[in-house]
Amino acid sequence: MFDYPESLFSELALLGFSKQISRIKKQCAKNFSATYHGDFEKWKKAIACLPDVKPSRIDLDRADILVGQPSDLSESELPILVKQLKQFHPWRKGPFNIFGQYIDTEWRSDWKWDRLKEDISPLGGRKVLDIGCGSGYHCWRMRAEGAQFVLGIDPTLLFVMQFFVMQHYIQDTQVNVLPIGLADIVGSNLEFDSVFSMGLLYHRRDAMEHLQELKQCLREQGELILETLVIDDQHGELLIPEGRYAQMRNVWSIPSVSTLENWLVQAEFKNIRCIDVSPTTFNEQRSTDWMSFQSLQDYLDANDDTKTIEGYPAPLRAIFIAER
Ligand SMILES: C[S@@+](CC[C@H](N)C(=O)[O-])C[C@H]1O[C@@H](n2cnc3c(N)ncnc32)[C@H](O)[C@@H]1O
């Protein structure tokens, strides 16, 4: 398994995972392998080859999470760093600034963070779960807000390895990302103070079941932060795309804001509020040097950017906060 501090497992036991810890350890061991992903050995080697330098500065509380300064590296170390970072293409969620190398990710994930940070319960001292955390970008931002402990989970191994690139330099035992999915942790009543599910609901075949699972991860009165695609009320109550949506596979359903609020009521969440609705723009999601594949511009109708190439309403995303 990749390196996790033993303190992580003691923390997980306190949070209600006792019965699942050995299963989680087994799942991690299975997923950190070339059998799970053919590029695992390449990524592992790239992390081992990162310049062995102690960053003179770490700043998690900024749009481009900063690790180290250019002057920390010798002239010969810089190209080695860049070469290793490139092994982790495509970089989707960020941005990051590593010894002055600006990793311009596909998404400006800081924009999502800015939309929600003033409205959530202050994270100081809280234990937080980020489900579908990608590279862990928001996990670092949560820690910067004072979260006592942050656990991210994501079954996409590349993103977990991107987290480990940052962790290689940051070395914070209170922030961890596991290469597992939600199904690997549900089943017990967990005791997280705040649970984030961002960019996940529409990928779940059964949205109500997802909301129930999120509830099980929260302590009484804990806070859910849910971010997802929505449709404007003028387009109806629920969009069930046939085939792809904006070229994405596995988009099962996209509710309107009021439909999703009703679902949250049905799932017995309290104090439900929608704090933001924003269309995704070409400035927020785009191809870059660090994510050279197609992006939003290629997924929208070239003659009408209010529609996806499949003819559905263009991506609109909303953020909800609710209490268990
Ligand atoms: C659209 S991205 C969102 C990333 C990040 N939360 C954000 O909002 O920027 C969805 C993420 O969910 C992850 N994911 C997919 N299925 C999952 C599952 N069953 N459990 C946890 N994460 C999952 C994907 O690997 C991907 O990184």
mmCIF file of C-alpha atoms and ligand atoms in Angstrom:
data_model
loop_
_atom_site.group_PDB
_atom_site.id
_atom_site.type_symbol
_atom_site.label_atom_id
_atom_site.label_comp_id
_atom_site.label_asym_id
_atom_site.label_seq_id
_atom_site.Cartn_x
_atom_site.Cartn_y
_atom_site.Cartn_z
ATOM 1 C CA MET A 1 0.000 0.000 0.000
ATOM 2 C CA PHE A 2 1.072 3.607 -0.489
ATOM 3 C CA ASP A 3 2.221 5.312 2.686
ATOM 4 C CA TYR A 4 -0.505 6.168 5.180
ATOM 5 C CA PRO A 5 0.264 7.128 8.766
ATOM 6 C CA GLU A 6 -0.986 4.657 11.404
ATOM 7 C CA SER A 7 -2.747 7.654 12.999
ATOM 8 C CA LEU A 8 -5.119 7.614 9.999
ATOM 9 C CA PHE A 9 -6.506 4.240 10.996
ATOM 10 C CA SER A 10 -6.899 5.229 14.657
ATOM 11 C CA GLU A 11 -8.804 8.297 13.466
ATOM 12 C CA LEU A 12 -10.981 6.152 11.207
ATOM 13 C CA ALA A 13 -11.773 3.875 14.144
ATOM 14 C CA LEU A 14 -12.925 6.906 16.172
ATOM 15 C CA LEU A 15 -15.087 8.033 13.264
ATOM 16 C CA GLY A 16 -17.023 4.757 13.225
ATOM 17 C CA PHE A 17 -15.071 2.730 10.668
ATOM 18 C CA SER A 18 -13.875 0.035 13.144
ATOM 19 C CA LYS A 19 -15.514 -2.880 11.336
ATOM 20 C CA GLN A 20 -14.368 -1.724 7.911
ATOM 21 C CA ILE A 21 -10.711 -0.886 8.483
ATOM 22 C CA SER A 22 -9.278 -4.218 7.405
ATOM 23 C CA ARG A 23 -11.511 -4.213 4.310
ATOM 24 C CA ILE A 24 -10.406 -0.644 3.469
ATOM 25 C CA LYS A 25 -6.736 -1.590 3.900
ATOM 26 C CA LYS A 26 -7.235 -4.580 1.584
ATOM 27 C CA GLN A 27 -9.043 -2.462 -0.994
ATOM 28 C CA CYS A 28 -6.248 0.141 -0.943
ATOM 29 C CA ALA A 29 -3.586 -2.555 -1.345
ATOM 30 C CA LYS A 30 -5.540 -3.957 -4.289
ATOM 31 C CA ASN A 31 -5.975 -0.567 -5.940
ATOM 32 C CA PHE A 32 -2.371 0.594 -5.539
ATOM 33 C CA SER A 33 -1.300 -1.923 -8.124
ATOM 34 C CA ALA A 34 -0.522 -2.361 -11.804
ATOM 35 C CA THR A 35 -3.473 -4.754 -11.991
ATOM 36 C CA TYR A 36 -5.856 -1.958 -11.001
ATOM 37 C CA HIS A 37 -4.177 0.566 -13.312
ATOM 38 C CA GLY A 38 -1.467 -0.167 -15.887
ATOM 39 C CA ASP A 39 0.272 3.171 -15.184
ATOM 40 C CA PHE A 40 0.629 2.612 -11.454
ATOM 41 C CA GLU A 41 4.338 1.686 -11.598
ATOM 42 C CA LYS A 42 5.082 4.703 -13.826
ATOM 43 C CA TRP A 43 3.370 7.060 -11.370
ATOM 44 C CA LYS A 44 5.031 5.429 -8.372
ATOM 45 C CA LYS A 45 8.432 5.858 -9.986
ATOM 46 C CA ALA A 46 7.673 9.490 -10.895
ATOM 47 C CA ILE A 47 6.890 10.266 -7.243
ATOM 48 C CA ALA A 48 10.103 8.528 -6.149
ATOM 49 C CA CYS A 49 12.040 10.662 -8.687
ATOM 50 C CA LEU A 50 10.635 14.021 -7.536
ATOM 51 C CA PRO A 51 13.473 16.303 -6.394
ATOM 52 C CA ASP A 52 14.263 15.612 -2.771
ATOM 53 C CA VAL A 53 13.840 19.169 -1.517
ATOM 54 C CA LYS A 54 12.200 20.644 1.551
ATOM 55 C CA PRO A 55 9.840 23.418 0.420
ATOM 56 C CA SER A 56 10.728 26.739 2.056
ATOM 57 C CA ARG A 57 7.080 27.760 1.934
ATOM 58 C CA ILE A 58 3.728 25.977 1.889
ATOM 59 C CA ASP A 59 0.503 27.921 1.479
ATOM 60 C CA LEU A 60 -2.736 25.980 1.187
ATOM 61 C CA ASP A 61 -4.888 29.067 1.555
ATOM 62 C CA ARG A 62 -4.665 30.403 -1.946
ATOM 63 C CA ALA A 63 -6.214 29.726 -5.348
ATOM 64 C CA ASP A 64 -3.070 28.001 -6.630
ATOM 65 C CA ILE A 65 -2.062 25.829 -3.709
ATOM 66 C CA LEU A 66 1.584 26.640 -3.192
ATOM 67 C CA VAL A 67 4.387 24.265 -2.348
ATOM 68 C CA GLY A 68 7.933 25.621 -2.420
ATOM 69 C CA GLN A 69 9.501 28.505 -4.274
ATOM 70 C CA PRO A 70 11.621 28.526 -7.454
ATOM 71 C CA SER A 71 14.749 29.331 -5.428
ATOM 72 C CA ASP A 72 14.377 26.040 -3.498
ATOM 73 C CA LEU A 73 15.419 24.111 -6.604
ATOM 74 C CA SER A 74 18.790 23.973 -8.327
ATOM 75 C CA GLU A 75 18.960 24.596 -12.074
ATOM 76 C CA SER A 76 19.249 20.881 -12.759
ATOM 77 C CA GLU A 77 16.337 19.966 -10.461
ATOM 78 C CA LEU A 78 13.744 22.098 -12.247
ATOM 79 C CA PRO A 79 13.578 20.043 -15.482
ATOM 80 C CA ILE A 80 13.464 16.858 -13.402
ATOM 81 C CA LEU A 81 10.484 18.231 -11.481
ATOM 82 C CA VAL A 82 8.640 19.230 -14.652
ATOM 83 C CA LYS A 83 9.333 15.865 -16.277
ATOM 84 C CA GLN A 84 7.886 13.989 -13.291
ATOM 85 C CA LEU A 85 4.835 16.268 -12.992
ATOM 86 C CA LYS A 86 4.056 15.671 -16.665
ATOM 87 C CA GLN A 87 3.730 11.944 -15.960
ATOM 88 C CA PHE A 88 0.466 12.736 -14.176
ATOM 89 C CA HIS A 89 -1.291 14.252 -17.212
ATOM 90 C CA PRO A 90 -4.235 14.961 -17.389
ATOM 91 C CA TRP A 91 -4.319 17.336 -14.407
ATOM 92 C CA ARG A 92 -8.029 18.111 -14.027
ATOM 93 C CA LYS A 93 -8.613 19.718 -10.607
ATOM 94 C CA GLY A 94 -6.414 22.489 -9.256
ATOM 95 C CA PRO A 95 -4.507 24.791 -9.811
ATOM 96 C CA PHE A 96 -1.258 24.062 -7.998
ATOM 97 C CA ASN A 97 1.992 25.942 -7.811
ATOM 98 C CA ILE A 98 4.929 23.627 -7.188
ATOM 99 C CA PHE A 99 8.301 25.375 -6.787
ATOM 100 C CA GLY A 100 7.028 28.050 -9.171
ATOM 101 C CA GLN A 101 5.642 25.572 -11.736
ATOM 102 C CA TYR A 102 2.041 26.661 -12.217
ATOM 103 C CA ILE A 103 -0.094 23.605 -12.914
ATOM 104 C CA ASP A 104 -2.909 25.124 -14.905
ATOM 105 C CA THR A 105 -5.490 22.388 -14.479
ATOM 106 C CA GLU A 106 -8.551 21.869 -16.677
ATOM 107 C CA TRP A 107 -10.766 23.246 -13.902
ATOM 108 C CA ARG A 108 -10.420 26.374 -11.820
ATOM 109 C CA SER A 109 -11.487 24.409 -8.751
ATOM 110 C CA ASP A 110 -10.817 27.507 -6.654
ATOM 111 C CA TRP A 111 -13.938 29.084 -8.173
ATOM 112 C CA LYS A 112 -16.118 26.325 -6.717
ATOM 113 C CA TRP A 113 -14.400 26.807 -3.365
ATOM 114 C CA ASP A 114 -14.996 30.569 -3.466
ATOM 115 C CA ARG A 115 -18.695 29.981 -4.141
ATOM 116 C CA LEU A 116 -19.187 27.937 -0.992
ATOM 117 C CA LYS A 117 -16.553 28.897 1.590
ATOM 118 C CA GLU A 118 -18.487 31.765 3.186
ATOM 119 C CA ASP A 119 -21.723 29.770 3.514
ATOM 120 C CA ILE A 120 -20.548 26.509 5.057
ATOM 121 C CA SER A 121 -20.131 26.040 8.802
ATOM 122 C CA PRO A 122 -16.584 27.128 9.671
ATOM 123 C CA LEU A 123 -14.347 24.086 9.282
ATOM 124 C CA GLY A 124 -12.130 24.911 12.294
ATOM 125 C CA GLY A 125 -11.687 21.740 14.355
ATOM 126 C CA ARG A 126 -14.045 19.683 12.183
ATOM 127 C CA LYS A 127 -13.526 16.199 10.758
ATOM 128 C CA VAL A 128 -14.346 16.279 7.100
ATOM 129 C CA LEU A 129 -15.059 13.728 4.384
ATOM 130 C CA ASP A 130 -14.692 14.694 0.703
ATOM 131 C CA ILE A 131 -16.286 11.997 -1.462
ATOM 132 C CA GLY A 132 -15.017 11.980 -5.051
ATOM 133 C CA CYS A 133 -12.235 14.386 -4.111
ATOM 134 C CA GLY A 134 -10.242 14.060 -7.364
ATOM 135 C CA SER A 135 -6.668 15.312 -6.859
ATOM 136 C CA GLY A 136 -7.534 16.401 -3.325
ATOM 137 C CA TYR A 137 -7.457 20.099 -4.243
ATOM 138 C CA HIS A 138 -10.438 20.926 -2.023
ATOM 139 C CA CYS A 139 -9.103 18.687 0.791
ATOM 140 C CA TRP A 140 -6.087 21.021 1.054
ATOM 141 C CA ARG A 141 -8.357 24.074 1.010
ATOM 142 C CA MET A 142 -10.447 22.518 3.819
ATOM 143 C CA ARG A 143 -7.323 21.958 5.880
ATOM 144 C CA ALA A 144 -6.322 25.585 5.280
ATOM 145 C CA GLU A 145 -9.676 26.582 6.808
ATOM 146 C CA GLY A 146 -8.681 24.750 9.995
ATOM 147 C CA ALA A 147 -10.275 21.314 9.516
ATOM 148 C CA GLN A 148 -8.772 19.010 12.132
ATOM 149 C CA PHE A 149 -8.838 15.965 9.879
ATOM 150 C CA VAL A 150 -9.687 15.570 6.191
ATOM 151 C CA LEU A 151 -10.360 12.281 4.444
ATOM 152 C CA GLY A 152 -10.803 12.265 0.669
ATOM 153 C CA ILE A 153 -11.836 9.186 -1.266
ATOM 154 C CA ASP A 154 -11.676 8.683 -5.010
ATOM 155 C CA PRO A 155 -11.461 5.430 -6.989
ATOM 156 C CA THR A 156 -9.597 7.062 -9.910
ATOM 157 C CA LEU A 157 -5.995 6.121 -9.205
ATOM 158 C CA LEU A 158 -4.420 8.904 -11.284
ATOM 159 C CA PHE A 159 -6.085 11.563 -9.126
ATOM 160 C CA VAL A 160 -4.999 9.827 -5.929
ATOM 161 C CA MET A 161 -1.430 9.765 -7.253
ATOM 162 C CA GLN A 162 -1.685 13.518 -7.986
ATOM 163 C CA PHE A 163 -2.644 13.932 -4.323
ATOM 164 C CA PHE A 164 0.499 12.017 -3.360
ATOM 165 C CA VAL A 165 2.642 14.370 -5.465
ATOM 166 C CA MET A 166 1.476 17.199 -3.194
ATOM 167 C CA GLN A 167 1.642 15.087 -0.044
ATOM 168 C CA HIS A 168 5.257 14.171 -0.922
ATOM 169 C CA TYR A 169 6.130 17.796 -0.121
ATOM 170 C CA ILE A 170 3.385 18.865 2.305
ATOM 171 C CA GLN A 171 3.653 15.843 4.647
ATOM 172 C CA ASP A 172 0.451 16.518 6.570
ATOM 173 C CA THR A 173 -0.765 13.400 8.372
ATOM 174 C CA GLN A 174 -4.181 15.005 8.967
ATOM 175 C CA VAL A 175 -5.003 15.042 5.238
ATOM 176 C CA ASN A 176 -5.373 11.701 3.485
ATOM 177 C CA VAL A 177 -6.850 10.459 0.233
ATOM 178 C CA LEU A 178 -7.755 6.792 -0.252
ATOM 179 C CA PRO A 179 -8.151 5.135 -3.681
ATOM 180 C CA ILE A 180 -11.623 3.783 -2.938
ATOM 181 C CA GLY A 181 -15.242 4.593 -3.765
ATOM 182 C CA LEU A 182 -18.221 5.424 -1.605
ATOM 183 C CA ALA A 183 -19.416 1.799 -1.721
ATOM 184 C CA ASP A 184 -16.229 0.818 0.123
ATOM 185 C CA ILE A 185 -17.059 2.949 3.164
ATOM 186 C CA VAL A 186 -20.839 2.863 3.530
ATOM 187 C CA GLY A 187 -22.494 0.399 5.844
ATOM 188 C CA SER A 188 -21.674 1.883 9.248
ATOM 189 C CA ASN A 189 -22.907 5.043 10.864
ATOM 190 C CA LEU A 190 -19.984 7.414 10.549
ATOM 191 C CA GLU A 191 -19.378 10.528 12.573
ATOM 192 C CA PHE A 192 -17.999 13.171 10.205
ATOM 193 C CA ASP A 193 -18.830 16.786 11.060
ATOM 194 C CA SER A 194 -18.950 17.860 7.394
ATOM 195 C CA VAL A 195 -19.378 15.754 4.269
ATOM 196 C CA PHE A 196 -18.757 17.086 0.776
ATOM 197 C CA SER A 197 -20.188 15.401 -2.315
ATOM 198 C CA MET A 198 -19.211 17.565 -5.256
ATOM 199 C CA GLY A 199 -19.595 16.514 -8.874
ATOM 200 C CA LEU A 200 -20.853 13.062 -7.986
ATOM 201 C CA LEU A 201 -24.648 12.926 -7.678
ATOM 202 C CA TYR A 202 -25.338 12.867 -11.434
ATOM 203 C CA HIS A 203 -22.967 9.915 -11.811
ATOM 204 C CA ARG A 204 -25.041 7.877 -9.357
ATOM 205 C CA ARG A 205 -27.691 5.646 -10.866
ATOM 206 C CA ASP A 206 -29.895 6.079 -7.774
ATOM 207 C CA ALA A 207 -29.708 9.684 -6.525
ATOM 208 C CA MET A 208 -31.919 9.064 -3.466
ATOM 209 C CA GLU A 209 -29.708 6.183 -2.401
ATOM 210 C CA HIS A 210 -26.683 8.507 -2.696
ATOM 211 C CA LEU A 211 -28.363 11.052 -0.394
ATOM 212 C CA GLN A 212 -29.096 8.289 2.148
ATOM 213 C CA GLU A 213 -25.467 7.155 1.995
ATOM 214 C CA LEU A 214 -24.270 10.721 2.555
ATOM 215 C CA LYS A 215 -26.512 10.956 5.606
ATOM 216 C CA GLN A 216 -24.960 7.820 7.064
ATOM 217 C CA CYS A 217 -21.528 9.452 6.868
ATOM 218 C CA LEU A 218 -22.604 12.393 9.054
ATOM 219 C CA ARG A 219 -23.005 12.737 12.794
ATOM 220 C CA GLU A 220 -26.317 14.160 14.082
ATOM 221 C CA GLN A 221 -26.459 17.821 13.000
ATOM 222 C CA GLY A 222 -23.427 17.356 10.783
ATOM 223 C CA GLU A 223 -23.381 19.339 7.553
ATOM 224 C CA LEU A 224 -23.728 18.122 3.996
ATOM 225 C CA ILE A 225 -22.297 20.209 1.167
ATOM 226 C CA LEU A 226 -23.676 18.910 -2.113
ATOM 227 C CA GLU A 227 -22.604 20.272 -5.486
ATOM 228 C CA THR A 228 -24.066 18.940 -8.687
ATOM 229 C CA LEU A 229 -25.394 19.641 -12.164
ATOM 230 C CA VAL A 230 -28.921 21.058 -12.226
ATOM 231 C CA ILE A 231 -31.330 22.224 -14.888
ATOM 232 C CA ASP A 232 -33.117 25.529 -14.884
ATOM 233 C CA ASP A 233 -36.789 25.209 -13.823
ATOM 234 C CA GLN A 234 -37.830 26.263 -17.340
ATOM 235 C CA HIS A 235 -36.433 22.945 -18.601
ATOM 236 C CA GLY A 236 -38.627 20.879 -16.279
ATOM 237 C CA GLU A 237 -38.183 18.954 -13.054
ATOM 238 C CA LEU A 238 -35.677 16.312 -14.060
ATOM 239 C CA LEU A 239 -33.516 15.645 -17.095
ATOM 240 C CA ILE A 240 -32.723 12.025 -17.825
ATOM 241 C CA PRO A 241 -30.217 12.163 -20.692
ATOM 242 C CA GLU A 242 -30.391 9.477 -23.328
ATOM 243 C CA GLY A 243 -26.802 8.439 -23.940
ATOM 244 C CA ARG A 244 -24.161 11.034 -23.169
ATOM 245 C CA TYR A 245 -24.520 14.468 -21.590
ATOM 246 C CA ALA A 246 -21.846 16.981 -22.700
ATOM 247 C CA GLN A 247 -19.925 13.905 -23.864
ATOM 248 C CA MET A 248 -19.928 12.454 -20.341
ATOM 249 C CA ARG A 249 -20.967 8.864 -19.927
ATOM 250 C CA ASN A 250 -22.924 7.751 -16.870
ATOM 251 C CA VAL A 251 -24.890 10.937 -16.300
ATOM 252 C CA TRP A 252 -28.067 9.346 -14.992
ATOM 253 C CA SER A 253 -30.224 12.304 -13.981
ATOM 254 C CA ILE A 254 -30.034 16.075 -13.603
ATOM 255 C CA PRO A 255 -32.695 17.592 -11.312
ATOM 256 C CA SER A 256 -33.911 21.176 -11.094
ATOM 257 C CA VAL A 257 -33.044 23.064 -7.906
ATOM 258 C CA SER A 258 -36.542 22.525 -6.492
ATOM 259 C CA THR A 259 -36.512 18.808 -7.360
ATOM 260 C CA LEU A 260 -33.218 18.359 -5.550
ATOM 261 C CA GLU A 261 -34.481 20.320 -2.561
ATOM 262 C CA ASN A 262 -37.459 17.938 -2.442
ATOM 263 C CA TRP A 263 -35.144 14.948 -2.604
ATOM 264 C CA LEU A 264 -33.178 16.344 0.348
ATOM 265 C CA VAL A 265 -36.433 16.772 2.288
ATOM 266 C CA GLN A 266 -37.410 13.187 1.444
ATOM 267 C CA ALA A 267 -34.012 12.020 2.646
ATOM 268 C CA GLU A 268 -34.860 13.826 5.925
ATOM 269 C CA PHE A 269 -32.155 16.469 5.796
ATOM 270 C CA LYS A 270 -32.947 19.713 7.646
ATOM 271 C CA ASN A 271 -32.180 23.361 7.107
ATOM 272 C CA ILE A 272 -31.782 22.860 3.354
ATOM 273 C CA ARG A 273 -30.620 25.790 1.243
ATOM 274 C CA CYS A 274 -29.290 26.303 -2.234
ATOM 275 C CA ILE A 275 -26.458 28.818 -1.932
ATOM 276 C CA ASP A 276 -25.303 29.125 -5.519
ATOM 277 C CA VAL A 277 -26.327 28.392 -9.089
ATOM 278 C CA SER A 278 -23.700 29.110 -11.754
ATOM 279 C CA PRO A 279 -23.296 28.162 -15.393
ATOM 280 C CA THR A 280 -19.937 26.599 -16.203
ATOM 281 C CA THR A 281 -17.951 28.889 -18.481
ATOM 282 C CA PHE A 282 -15.004 28.365 -20.819
ATOM 283 C CA ASN A 283 -12.860 30.236 -18.297
ATOM 284 C CA GLU A 284 -13.657 27.732 -15.561
ATOM 285 C CA GLN A 285 -13.276 24.494 -17.561
ATOM 286 C CA ARG A 286 -10.904 24.396 -20.514
ATOM 287 C CA SER A 287 -7.991 22.584 -22.147
ATOM 288 C CA THR A 288 -4.568 23.705 -20.928
ATOM 289 C CA ASP A 289 -0.957 22.596 -21.267
ATOM 290 C CA TRP A 290 -1.571 20.336 -18.270
ATOM 291 C CA MET A 291 -4.847 18.885 -19.631
ATOM 292 C CA SER A 292 -4.486 18.781 -23.379
ATOM 293 C CA PHE A 293 -7.570 16.673 -24.152
ATOM 294 C CA GLN A 294 -10.941 18.076 -25.213
ATOM 295 C CA SER A 295 -12.849 20.194 -22.716
ATOM 296 C CA LEU A 296 -16.081 22.169 -22.324
ATOM 297 C CA GLN A 297 -15.689 24.106 -25.588
ATOM 298 C CA ASP A 298 -15.780 20.807 -27.498
ATOM 299 C CA TYR A 299 -18.812 19.576 -25.574
ATOM 300 C CA LEU A 300 -21.114 22.494 -26.383
ATOM 301 C CA ASP A 301 -22.968 23.189 -29.631
ATOM 302 C CA ALA A 302 -20.585 25.284 -31.767
ATOM 303 C CA ASN A 303 -23.485 27.517 -32.893
ATOM 304 C CA ASP A 304 -25.292 27.798 -29.563
ATOM 305 C CA ASP A 305 -23.321 27.554 -26.347
ATOM 306 C CA THR A 306 -26.522 27.334 -24.283
ATOM 307 C CA LYS A 307 -26.764 23.714 -25.500
ATOM 308 C CA THR A 308 -24.553 20.653 -25.248
ATOM 309 C CA ILE A 309 -23.616 18.925 -28.499
ATOM 310 C CA GLU A 310 -26.392 16.437 -27.707
ATOM 311 C CA GLY A 311 -28.924 19.293 -27.567
ATOM 312 C CA TYR A 312 -29.400 19.352 -23.769
ATOM 313 C CA PRO A 313 -29.179 22.533 -21.659
ATOM 314 C CA ALA A 314 -25.505 23.511 -21.153
ATOM 315 C CA PRO A 315 -23.941 22.683 -17.753
ATOM 316 C CA LEU A 316 -25.384 24.621 -14.838
ATOM 317 C CA ARG A 317 -24.148 23.718 -11.369
ATOM 318 C CA ALA A 318 -25.687 24.332 -7.957
ATOM 319 C CA ILE A 319 -24.446 24.046 -4.379
ATOM 320 C CA PHE A 320 -26.717 22.942 -1.524
ATOM 321 C CA ILE A 321 -26.090 22.912 2.188
ATOM 322 C CA ALA A 322 -28.168 20.766 4.523
ATOM 323 C CA GLU A 323 -28.011 19.362 8.022
ATOM 324 C CA ARG A 324 -28.458 15.829 9.211
HETATM 325 C C1 LIG B 1 -16.578 15.555 -11.417
HETATM 326 S S1 LIG B 1 -15.321 14.941 -10.422
HETATM 327 C C2 LIG B 1 -15.446 16.033 -9.036
HETATM 328 C C3 LIG B 1 -14.134 16.265 -8.322
HETATM 329 C C4 LIG B 1 -14.232 17.245 -7.133
HETATM 330 N N1 LIG B 1 -15.096 16.737 -6.101
HETATM 331 C C5 LIG B 1 -14.708 18.587 -7.587
HETATM 332 O O1 LIG B 1 -15.844 18.927 -7.269
HETATM 333 O O2 LIG B 1 -13.960 19.298 -8.242
HETATM 334 C C6 LIG B 1 -16.048 13.442 -9.778
HETATM 335 C C7 LIG B 1 -15.051 12.565 -9.029
HETATM 336 O O3 LIG B 1 -15.779 11.504 -8.409
HETATM 337 C C8 LIG B 1 -14.984 10.345 -8.490
HETATM 338 N N2 LIG B 1 -15.882 9.188 -8.327
HETATM 339 C C9 LIG B 1 -16.554 8.493 -9.283
HETATM 340 N N3 LIG B 1 -17.262 7.496 -8.729
HETATM 341 C C10 LIG B 1 -17.039 7.560 -7.387
HETATM 342 C C11 LIG B 1 -17.492 6.777 -6.276
HETATM 343 N N4 LIG B 1 -18.276 5.732 -6.436
HETATM 344 N N5 LIG B 1 -17.079 7.131 -5.036
HETATM 345 C C12 LIG B 1 -16.253 8.201 -4.866
HETATM 346 N N6 LIG B 1 -15.786 8.948 -5.888
HETATM 347 C C13 LIG B 1 -16.177 8.637 -7.129
HETATM 348 C C14 LIG B 1 -14.307 10.452 -9.844
HETATM 349 O O4 LIG B 1 -13.152 9.654 -9.912
HETATM 350 C C15 LIG B 1 -14.011 11.924 -9.926
HETATM 351 O O5 LIG B 1 -12.738 12.248 -9.433
#
